[in-house]
CSV table of C-alpha atoms and ligand atoms in Angstrom, one decimal:
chain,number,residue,atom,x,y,z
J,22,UNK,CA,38.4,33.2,1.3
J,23,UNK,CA,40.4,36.4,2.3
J,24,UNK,CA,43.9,35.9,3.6
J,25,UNK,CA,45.3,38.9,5.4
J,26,UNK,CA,49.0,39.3,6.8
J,27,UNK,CA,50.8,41.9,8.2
J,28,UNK,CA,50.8,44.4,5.3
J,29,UNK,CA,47.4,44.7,5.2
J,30,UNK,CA,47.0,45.4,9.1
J,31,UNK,CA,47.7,48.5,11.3
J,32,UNK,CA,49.2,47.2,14.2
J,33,UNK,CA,49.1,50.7,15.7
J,34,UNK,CA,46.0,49.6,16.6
J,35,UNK,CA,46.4,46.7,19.5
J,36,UNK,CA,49.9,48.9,20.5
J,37,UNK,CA,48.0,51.3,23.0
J,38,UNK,CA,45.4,49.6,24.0
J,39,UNK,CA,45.2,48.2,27.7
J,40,UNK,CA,44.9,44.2,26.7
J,41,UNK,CA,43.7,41.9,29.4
J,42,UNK,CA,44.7,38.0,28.6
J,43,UNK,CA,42.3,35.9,30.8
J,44,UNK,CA,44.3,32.2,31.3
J,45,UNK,CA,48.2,31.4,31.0
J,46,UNK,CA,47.6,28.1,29.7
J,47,UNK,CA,48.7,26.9,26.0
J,48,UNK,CA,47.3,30.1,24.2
J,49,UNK,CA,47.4,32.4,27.0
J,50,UNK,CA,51.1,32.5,27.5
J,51,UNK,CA,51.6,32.8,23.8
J,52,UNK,CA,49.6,35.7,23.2
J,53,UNK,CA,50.8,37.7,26.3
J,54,UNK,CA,54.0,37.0,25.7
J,55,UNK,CA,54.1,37.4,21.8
J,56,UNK,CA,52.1,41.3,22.6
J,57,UNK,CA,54.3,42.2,24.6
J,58,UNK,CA,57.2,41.2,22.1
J,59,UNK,CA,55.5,42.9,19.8
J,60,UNK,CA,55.3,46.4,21.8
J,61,UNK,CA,52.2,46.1,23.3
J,62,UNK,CA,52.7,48.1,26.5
J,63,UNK,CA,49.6,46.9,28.7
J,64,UNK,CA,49.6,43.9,29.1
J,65,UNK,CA,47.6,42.1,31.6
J,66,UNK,CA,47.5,38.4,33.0
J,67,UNK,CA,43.8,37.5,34.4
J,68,UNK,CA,44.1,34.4,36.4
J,69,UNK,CA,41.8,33.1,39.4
J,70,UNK,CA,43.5,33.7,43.3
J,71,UNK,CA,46.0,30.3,43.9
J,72,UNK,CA,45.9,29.6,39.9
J,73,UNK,CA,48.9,27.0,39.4
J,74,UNK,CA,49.6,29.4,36.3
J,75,UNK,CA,50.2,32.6,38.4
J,76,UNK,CA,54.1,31.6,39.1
J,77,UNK,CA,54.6,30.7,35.6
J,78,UNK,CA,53.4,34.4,34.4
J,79,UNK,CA,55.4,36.5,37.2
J,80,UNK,CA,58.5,34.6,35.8
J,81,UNK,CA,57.8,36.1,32.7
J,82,UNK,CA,57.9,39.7,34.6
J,83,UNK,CA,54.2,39.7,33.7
J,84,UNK,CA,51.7,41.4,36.0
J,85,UNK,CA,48.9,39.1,37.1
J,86,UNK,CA,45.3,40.3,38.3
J,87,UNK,CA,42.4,38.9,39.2
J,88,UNK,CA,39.6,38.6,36.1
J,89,UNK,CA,37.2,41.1,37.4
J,90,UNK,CA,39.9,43.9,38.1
J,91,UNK,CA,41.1,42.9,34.3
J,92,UNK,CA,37.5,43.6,33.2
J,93,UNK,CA,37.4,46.9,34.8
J,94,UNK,CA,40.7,48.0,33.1
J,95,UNK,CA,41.2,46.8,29.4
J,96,UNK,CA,40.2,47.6,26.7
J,97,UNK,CA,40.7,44.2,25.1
J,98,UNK,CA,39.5,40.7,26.9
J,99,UNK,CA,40.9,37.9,25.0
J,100,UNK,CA,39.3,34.9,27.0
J,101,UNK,CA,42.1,32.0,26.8
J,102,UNK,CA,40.8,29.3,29.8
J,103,UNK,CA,38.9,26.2,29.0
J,104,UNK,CA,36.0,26.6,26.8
J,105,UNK,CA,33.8,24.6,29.7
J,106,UNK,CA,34.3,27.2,32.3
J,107,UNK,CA,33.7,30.4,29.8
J,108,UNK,CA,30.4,31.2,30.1
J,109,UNK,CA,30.4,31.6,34.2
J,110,UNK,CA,34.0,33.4,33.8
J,111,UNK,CA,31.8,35.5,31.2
J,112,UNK,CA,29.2,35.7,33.6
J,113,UNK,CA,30.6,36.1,37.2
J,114,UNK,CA,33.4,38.6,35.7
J,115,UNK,CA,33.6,40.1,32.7
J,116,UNK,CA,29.8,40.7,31.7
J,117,UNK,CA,29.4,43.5,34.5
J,118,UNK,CA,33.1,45.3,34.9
J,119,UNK,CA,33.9,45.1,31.3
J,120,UNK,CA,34.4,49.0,29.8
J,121,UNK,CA,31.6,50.7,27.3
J,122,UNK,CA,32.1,49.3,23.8
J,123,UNK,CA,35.6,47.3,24.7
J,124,UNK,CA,36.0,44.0,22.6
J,125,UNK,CA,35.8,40.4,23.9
J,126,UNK,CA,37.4,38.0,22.0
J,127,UNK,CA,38.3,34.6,21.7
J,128,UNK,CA,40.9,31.9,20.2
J,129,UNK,CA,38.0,29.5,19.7
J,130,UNK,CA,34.1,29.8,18.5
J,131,UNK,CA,32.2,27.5,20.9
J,132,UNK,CA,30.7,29.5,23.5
J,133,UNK,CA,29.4,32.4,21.6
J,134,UNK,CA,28.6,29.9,18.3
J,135,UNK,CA,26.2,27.9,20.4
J,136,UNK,CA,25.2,30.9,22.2
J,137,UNK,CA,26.7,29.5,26.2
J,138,UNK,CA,27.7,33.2,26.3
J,139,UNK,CA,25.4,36.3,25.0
J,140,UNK,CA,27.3,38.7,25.0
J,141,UNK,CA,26.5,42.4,26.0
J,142,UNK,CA,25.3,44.5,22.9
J,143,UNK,CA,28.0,47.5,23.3
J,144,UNK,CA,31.1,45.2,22.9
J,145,UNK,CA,33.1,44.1,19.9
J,146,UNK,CA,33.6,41.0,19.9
J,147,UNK,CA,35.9,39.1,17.5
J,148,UNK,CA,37.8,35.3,17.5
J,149,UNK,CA,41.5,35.2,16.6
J,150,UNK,CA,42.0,31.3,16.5
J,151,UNK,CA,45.7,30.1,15.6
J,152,UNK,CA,46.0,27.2,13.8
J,153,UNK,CA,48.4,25.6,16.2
J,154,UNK,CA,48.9,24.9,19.4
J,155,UNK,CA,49.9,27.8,21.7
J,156,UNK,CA,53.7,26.7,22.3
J,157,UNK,CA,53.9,26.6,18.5
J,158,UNK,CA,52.7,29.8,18.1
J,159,UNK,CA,55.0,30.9,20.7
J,160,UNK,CA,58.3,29.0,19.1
J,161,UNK,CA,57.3,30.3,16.0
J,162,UNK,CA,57.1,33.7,16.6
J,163,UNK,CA,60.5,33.8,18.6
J,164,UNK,CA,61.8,32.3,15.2
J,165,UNK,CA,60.3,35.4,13.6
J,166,UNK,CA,57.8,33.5,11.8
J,167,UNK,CA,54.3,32.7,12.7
J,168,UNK,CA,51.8,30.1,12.8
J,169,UNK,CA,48.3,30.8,10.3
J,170,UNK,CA,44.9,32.4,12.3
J,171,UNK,CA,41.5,32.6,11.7
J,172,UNK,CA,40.2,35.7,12.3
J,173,UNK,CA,36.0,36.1,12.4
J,174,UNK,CA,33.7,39.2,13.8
J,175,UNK,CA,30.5,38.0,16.1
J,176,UNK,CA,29.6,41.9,16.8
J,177,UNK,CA,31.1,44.9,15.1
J,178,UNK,CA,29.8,47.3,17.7
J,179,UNK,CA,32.5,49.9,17.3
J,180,UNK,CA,33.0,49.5,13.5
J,181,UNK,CA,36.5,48.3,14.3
J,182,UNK,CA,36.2,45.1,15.4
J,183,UNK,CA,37.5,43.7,12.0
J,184,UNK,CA,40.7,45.9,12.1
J,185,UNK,CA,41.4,45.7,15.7
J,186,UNK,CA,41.2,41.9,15.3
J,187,UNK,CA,43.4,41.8,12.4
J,188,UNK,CA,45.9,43.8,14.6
J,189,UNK,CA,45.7,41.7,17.5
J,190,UNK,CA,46.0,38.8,14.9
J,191,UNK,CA,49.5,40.3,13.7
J,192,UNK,CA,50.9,41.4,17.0
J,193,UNK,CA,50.7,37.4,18.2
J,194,UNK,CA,52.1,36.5,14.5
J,195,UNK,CA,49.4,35.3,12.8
J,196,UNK,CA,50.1,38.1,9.7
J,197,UNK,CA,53.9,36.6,9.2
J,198,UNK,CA,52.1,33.3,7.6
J,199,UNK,CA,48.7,34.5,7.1
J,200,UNK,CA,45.2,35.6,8.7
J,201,UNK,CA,42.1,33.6,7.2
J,202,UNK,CA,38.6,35.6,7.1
J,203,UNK,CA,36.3,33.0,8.7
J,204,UNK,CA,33.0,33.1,10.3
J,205,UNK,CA,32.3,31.7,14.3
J,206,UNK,CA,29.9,29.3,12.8
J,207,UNK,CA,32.7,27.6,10.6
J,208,UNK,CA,35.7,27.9,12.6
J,209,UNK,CA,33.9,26.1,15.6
J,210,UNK,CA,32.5,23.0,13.9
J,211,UNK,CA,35.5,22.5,11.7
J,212,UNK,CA,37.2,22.6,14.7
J,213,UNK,CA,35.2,20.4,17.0
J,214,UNK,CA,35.0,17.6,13.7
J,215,UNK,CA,38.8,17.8,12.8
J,216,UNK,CA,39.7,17.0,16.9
J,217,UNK,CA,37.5,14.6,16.9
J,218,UNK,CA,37.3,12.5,13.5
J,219,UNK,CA,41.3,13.0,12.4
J,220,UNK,CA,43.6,14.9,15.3
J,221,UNK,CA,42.9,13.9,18.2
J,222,UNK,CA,39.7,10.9,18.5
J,223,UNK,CA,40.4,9.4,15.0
J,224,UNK,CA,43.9,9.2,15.2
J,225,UNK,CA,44.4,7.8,18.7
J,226,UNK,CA,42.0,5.0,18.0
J,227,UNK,CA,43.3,4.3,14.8
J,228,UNK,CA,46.7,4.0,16.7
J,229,UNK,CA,45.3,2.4,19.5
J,230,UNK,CA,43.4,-0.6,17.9
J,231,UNK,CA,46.2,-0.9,15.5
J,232,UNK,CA,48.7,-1.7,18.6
J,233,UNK,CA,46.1,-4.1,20.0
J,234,UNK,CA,45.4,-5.9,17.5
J,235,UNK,CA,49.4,-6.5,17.0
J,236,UNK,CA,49.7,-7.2,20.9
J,237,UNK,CA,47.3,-9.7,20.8
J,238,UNK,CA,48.3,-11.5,17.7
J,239,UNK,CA,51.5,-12.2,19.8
J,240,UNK,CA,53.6,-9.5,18.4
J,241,UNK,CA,55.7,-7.3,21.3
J,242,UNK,CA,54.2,-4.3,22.7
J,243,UNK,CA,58.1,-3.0,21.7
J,244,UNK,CA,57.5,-3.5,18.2
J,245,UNK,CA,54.0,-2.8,17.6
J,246,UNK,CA,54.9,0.8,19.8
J,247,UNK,CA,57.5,1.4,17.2
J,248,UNK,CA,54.9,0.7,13.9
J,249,UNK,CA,51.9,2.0,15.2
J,250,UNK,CA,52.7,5.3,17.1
J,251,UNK,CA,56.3,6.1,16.8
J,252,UNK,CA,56.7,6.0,13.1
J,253,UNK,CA,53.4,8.1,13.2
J,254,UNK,CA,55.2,11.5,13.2
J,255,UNK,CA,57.7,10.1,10.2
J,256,UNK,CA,54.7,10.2,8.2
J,257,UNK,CA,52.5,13.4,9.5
J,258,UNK,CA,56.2,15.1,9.1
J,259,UNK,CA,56.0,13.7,5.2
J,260,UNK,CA,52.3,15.0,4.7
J,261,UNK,CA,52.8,18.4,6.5
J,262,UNK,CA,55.7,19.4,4.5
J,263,UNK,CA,54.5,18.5,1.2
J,264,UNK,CA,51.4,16.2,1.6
J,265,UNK,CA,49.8,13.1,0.6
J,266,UNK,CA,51.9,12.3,-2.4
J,267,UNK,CA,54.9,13.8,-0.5
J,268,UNK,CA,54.7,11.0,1.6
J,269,UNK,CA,53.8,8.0,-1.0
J,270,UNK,CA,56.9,9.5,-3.1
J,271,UNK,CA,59.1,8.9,-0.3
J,272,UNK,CA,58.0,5.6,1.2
J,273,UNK,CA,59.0,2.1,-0.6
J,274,UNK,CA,56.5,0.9,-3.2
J,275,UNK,CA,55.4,-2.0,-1.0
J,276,UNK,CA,54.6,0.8,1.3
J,277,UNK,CA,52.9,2.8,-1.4
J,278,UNK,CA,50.7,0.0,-2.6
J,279,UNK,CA,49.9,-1.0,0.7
J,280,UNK,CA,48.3,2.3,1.6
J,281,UNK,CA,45.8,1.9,-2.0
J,282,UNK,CA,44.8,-1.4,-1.1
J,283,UNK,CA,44.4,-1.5,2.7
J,284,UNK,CA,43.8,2.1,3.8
J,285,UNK,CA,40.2,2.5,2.0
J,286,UNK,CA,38.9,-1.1,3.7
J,287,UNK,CA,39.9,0.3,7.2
J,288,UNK,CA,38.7,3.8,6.3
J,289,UNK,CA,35.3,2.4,4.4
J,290,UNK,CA,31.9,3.8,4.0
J,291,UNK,CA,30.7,2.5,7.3
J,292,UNK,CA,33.2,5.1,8.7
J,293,UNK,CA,32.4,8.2,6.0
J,294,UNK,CA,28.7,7.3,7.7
J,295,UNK,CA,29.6,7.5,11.2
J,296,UNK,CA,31.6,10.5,10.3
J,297,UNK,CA,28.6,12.4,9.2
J,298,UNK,CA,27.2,11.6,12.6
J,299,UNK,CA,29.5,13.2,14.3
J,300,UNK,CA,29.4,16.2,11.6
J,301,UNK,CA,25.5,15.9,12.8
J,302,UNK,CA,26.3,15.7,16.5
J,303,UNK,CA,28.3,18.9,16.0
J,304,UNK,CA,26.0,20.9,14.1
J,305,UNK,CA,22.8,20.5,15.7
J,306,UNK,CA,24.8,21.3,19.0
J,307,UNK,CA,24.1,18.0,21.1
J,308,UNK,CA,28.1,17.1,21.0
J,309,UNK,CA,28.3,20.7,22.8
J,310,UNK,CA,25.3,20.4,25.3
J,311,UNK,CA,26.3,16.7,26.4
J,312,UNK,CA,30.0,18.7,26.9
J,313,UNK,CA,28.6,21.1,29.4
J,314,UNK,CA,26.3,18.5,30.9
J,315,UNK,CA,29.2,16.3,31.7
J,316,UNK,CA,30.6,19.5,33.3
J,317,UNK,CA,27.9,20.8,35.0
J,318,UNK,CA,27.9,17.3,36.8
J,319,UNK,CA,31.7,17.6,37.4
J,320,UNK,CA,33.6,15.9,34.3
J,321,UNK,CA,32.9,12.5,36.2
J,322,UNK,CA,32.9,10.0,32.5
J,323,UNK,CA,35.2,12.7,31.3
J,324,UNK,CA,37.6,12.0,34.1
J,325,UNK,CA,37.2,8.2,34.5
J,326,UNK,CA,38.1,8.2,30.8
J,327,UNK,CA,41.1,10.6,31.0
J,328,UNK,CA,42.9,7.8,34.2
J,329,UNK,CA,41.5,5.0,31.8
J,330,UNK,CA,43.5,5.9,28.5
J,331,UNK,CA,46.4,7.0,30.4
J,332,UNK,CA,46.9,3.3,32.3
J,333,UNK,CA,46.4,1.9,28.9
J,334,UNK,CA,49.9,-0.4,28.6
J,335,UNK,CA,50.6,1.7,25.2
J,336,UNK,CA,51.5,4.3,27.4
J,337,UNK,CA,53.6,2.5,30.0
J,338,UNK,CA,55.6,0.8,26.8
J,339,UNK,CA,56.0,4.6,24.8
J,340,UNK,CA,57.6,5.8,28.2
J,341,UNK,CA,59.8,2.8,28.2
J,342,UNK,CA,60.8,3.4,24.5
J,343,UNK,CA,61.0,7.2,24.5
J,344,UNK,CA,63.6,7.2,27.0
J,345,UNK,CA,65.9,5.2,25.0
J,346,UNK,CA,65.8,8.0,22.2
J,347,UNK,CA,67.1,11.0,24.9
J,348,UNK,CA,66.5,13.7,21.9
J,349,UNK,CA,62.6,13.4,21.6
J,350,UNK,CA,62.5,15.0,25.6
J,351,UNK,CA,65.1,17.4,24.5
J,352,UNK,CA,63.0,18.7,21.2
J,353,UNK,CA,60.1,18.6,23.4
J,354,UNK,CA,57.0,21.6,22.6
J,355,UNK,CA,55.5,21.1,26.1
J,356,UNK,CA,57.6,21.9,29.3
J,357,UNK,CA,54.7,21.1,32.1
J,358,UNK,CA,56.8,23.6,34.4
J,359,UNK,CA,57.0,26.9,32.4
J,360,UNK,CA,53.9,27.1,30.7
A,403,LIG,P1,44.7,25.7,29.0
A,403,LIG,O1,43.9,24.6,29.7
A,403,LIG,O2,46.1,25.3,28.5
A,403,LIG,O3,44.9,26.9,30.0
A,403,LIG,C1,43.9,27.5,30.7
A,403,LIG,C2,44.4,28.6,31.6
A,403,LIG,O4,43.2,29.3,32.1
A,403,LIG,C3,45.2,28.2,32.8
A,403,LIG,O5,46.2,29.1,33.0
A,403,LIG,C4,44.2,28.2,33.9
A,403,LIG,O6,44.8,28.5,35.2
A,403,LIG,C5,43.4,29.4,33.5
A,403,LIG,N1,42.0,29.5,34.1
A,403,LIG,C6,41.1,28.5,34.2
A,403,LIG,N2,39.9,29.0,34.6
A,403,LIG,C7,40.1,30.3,34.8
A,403,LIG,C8,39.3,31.4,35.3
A,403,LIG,N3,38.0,31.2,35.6
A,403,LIG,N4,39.8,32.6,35.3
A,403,LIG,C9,41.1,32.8,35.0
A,403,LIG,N5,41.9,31.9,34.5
A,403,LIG,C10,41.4,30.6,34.5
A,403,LIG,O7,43.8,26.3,27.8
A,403,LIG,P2,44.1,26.4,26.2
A,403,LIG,O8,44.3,25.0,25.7
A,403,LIG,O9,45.2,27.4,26.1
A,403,LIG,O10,42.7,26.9,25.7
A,403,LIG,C11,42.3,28.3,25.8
A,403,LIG,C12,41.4,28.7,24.6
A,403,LIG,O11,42.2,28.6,23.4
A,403,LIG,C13,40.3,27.7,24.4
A,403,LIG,O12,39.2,28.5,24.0
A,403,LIG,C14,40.7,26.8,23.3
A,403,LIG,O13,39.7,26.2,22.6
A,403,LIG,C15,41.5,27.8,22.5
A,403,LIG,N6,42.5,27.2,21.6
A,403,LIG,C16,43.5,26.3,22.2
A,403,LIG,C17,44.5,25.8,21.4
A,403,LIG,C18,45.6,25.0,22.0
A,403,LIG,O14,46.6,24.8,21.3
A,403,LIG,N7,45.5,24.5,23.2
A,403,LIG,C19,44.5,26.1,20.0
A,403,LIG,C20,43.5,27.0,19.5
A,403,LIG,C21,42.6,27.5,20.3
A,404,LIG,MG1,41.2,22.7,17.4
């Protein structure tokens, strides 16, 4: 595995180049704001006519155009809306008004790993991916520091894709902690299995069945809020900063012990099997296609499930804690208003 940072990049090369960032959501405010930081003169917003997001990018003294005149003009697309409306943004307007032999990239594998987009043969096209969510890589680069990236080449039609990529990787931050060689292939379906087995599906059942089952042994929602999800981050904060042992070293021994006996007959082989599945579901692309069916017919499971989770009472009790500990809102990474 090849780790590159800045050293090893010539940013020089990202500097003049007209760069078009298509979305101003979680990644796309980060990279346009982070170019710009780091001298990149051209700097485009691409965003849809009446785009909630267009306010939010003219605060920023950011010029905002429409996808297709973006097209026309850079000499970089880095595509940062939803990967479930790519391939018609791809299609409708980039694929006919992007330049001769410009570069189309990405911060994620999935459309051109299972092949939603194809894109034209004259283009570069690269993936810089951070390993964090935009308003990390954001905070982090105001700090001076950076969050890692993955960095993989789907078509080196140029013979510069790898070091324009790289540059674009260090002008956002990615070289101030490091810029992992990876290929589309991997970084998607590690992706899609890590959101769905441990970050985001795993977790939030784990944390959800866990408050249940406390809830309807007669314990208070308060309580079981507090065991189950809020003392969540004390751990992840333990594993992040020095992990797994980090944490059993600073946990009691009851704790400790607890975690050898109990942890493996939750997590047992029935779940390493259903894990594979997924892995399986992933690979083979069905996981994807069922994605893009759901949002070819709308997002209407998709959507029934998002107003389900959310009226869950675990959420109506977290509110009811959270605002009795004022500093979590102030800390907070996500500002709904501003980006
Ligand atoms: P987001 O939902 O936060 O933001 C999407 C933005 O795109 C919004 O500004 C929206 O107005 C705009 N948009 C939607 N459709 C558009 C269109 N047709 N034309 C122009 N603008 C349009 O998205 P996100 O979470 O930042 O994800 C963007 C990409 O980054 C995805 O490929 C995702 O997989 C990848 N990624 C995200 C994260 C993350 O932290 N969220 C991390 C790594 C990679
Ligand atoms: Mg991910």
């Amino acid at each position: 595995m090849r780790v590159y940072y800045d050293r090893d990049a010539d940013v020089n090369m990202i500097k003049g180049k007209n760069v078009a960032v298509v979305g101003y959501g979680s990644q796309g405010h980060a990279h346009a704001l982070n170019l710009r930081d780091s001298g990149v003169k051209n700097v485009v917003v691409a965003l849809r006519e009446g785009s909630g997001s267009v306010e939010k990018a003219e605060a920023e003294q950011l010029k905002v155009v429409s996808p297709a005149e973006a097209a026309k003009w850079a000499d970089v697309v880095m595509v940062l809306t939803p990967d479930e409306g790519q391939a018609k943004l791809y299609n409708d307007d980039l694929r006919e008004n992007m330049k001769d032999g410009a570069a189309l990239a990405f911060a994620h594998g999935l459309n051109i790993h299972f092949r939603l987009i194809e894109p034209r043969p004259d283009l570069d096209v690269f993936m810089v991916a951070p390993k964090g969510p935009g308003h990390t890589v954001r905070s982090e680069y105001q700090r001076g520091a950076g969050v890692p990236m993955l960095l993989a080449i789907e078509q080196d039609a140029s013979g510069n894709a790898h070091d324009l990529g790289l540059a674009y990787a260090c002008a956002i931050g990615g070289g101030r902690a490091g810029v992992i060689g990876t290929s589309f292939r991997e970084e998607c379906e590690t992706d899609l299995f890590g959101e769905q087995v441990v970050l985001c599906g795993g977790l939030t059942s784990l944390i959800v069945a866990a408050y249940e089952t406390l809830v309807e042994a007669g314990y208070s929602s308060e309580m079981a809020y507090f065991e189950c999800v809020h003392e969540v981050k004390l751990i992840v904060d333990l594993i992040y900063e020095g992990g797994i042992a980090n944490m059993r070293y600073s946990v009691s021994n009851t704790a400790e012990y607890g975690d050898y006996v109990s942890g493996p007959r939750i997590i047992d082989d029935s779940v390493r099997a259903r894990m594979r599945e997924v892995l399986d579901d992933i690979q083979s692309g069905r996981f994807t296609k069922e994605w893009m069916l759901e949002n070819a017919a709308g997002q209407p499971s998709f959507k029934a499930m998002r107003r389900r989770a959310a009226e869950n009472d675990i959420e109506k009790v977290g509110a009811k804690l959270r605002a009795m500990m004022p500093w979590i809102a102030e800390n907070a990474l996500v500002d709904k208003s501003r980006n």
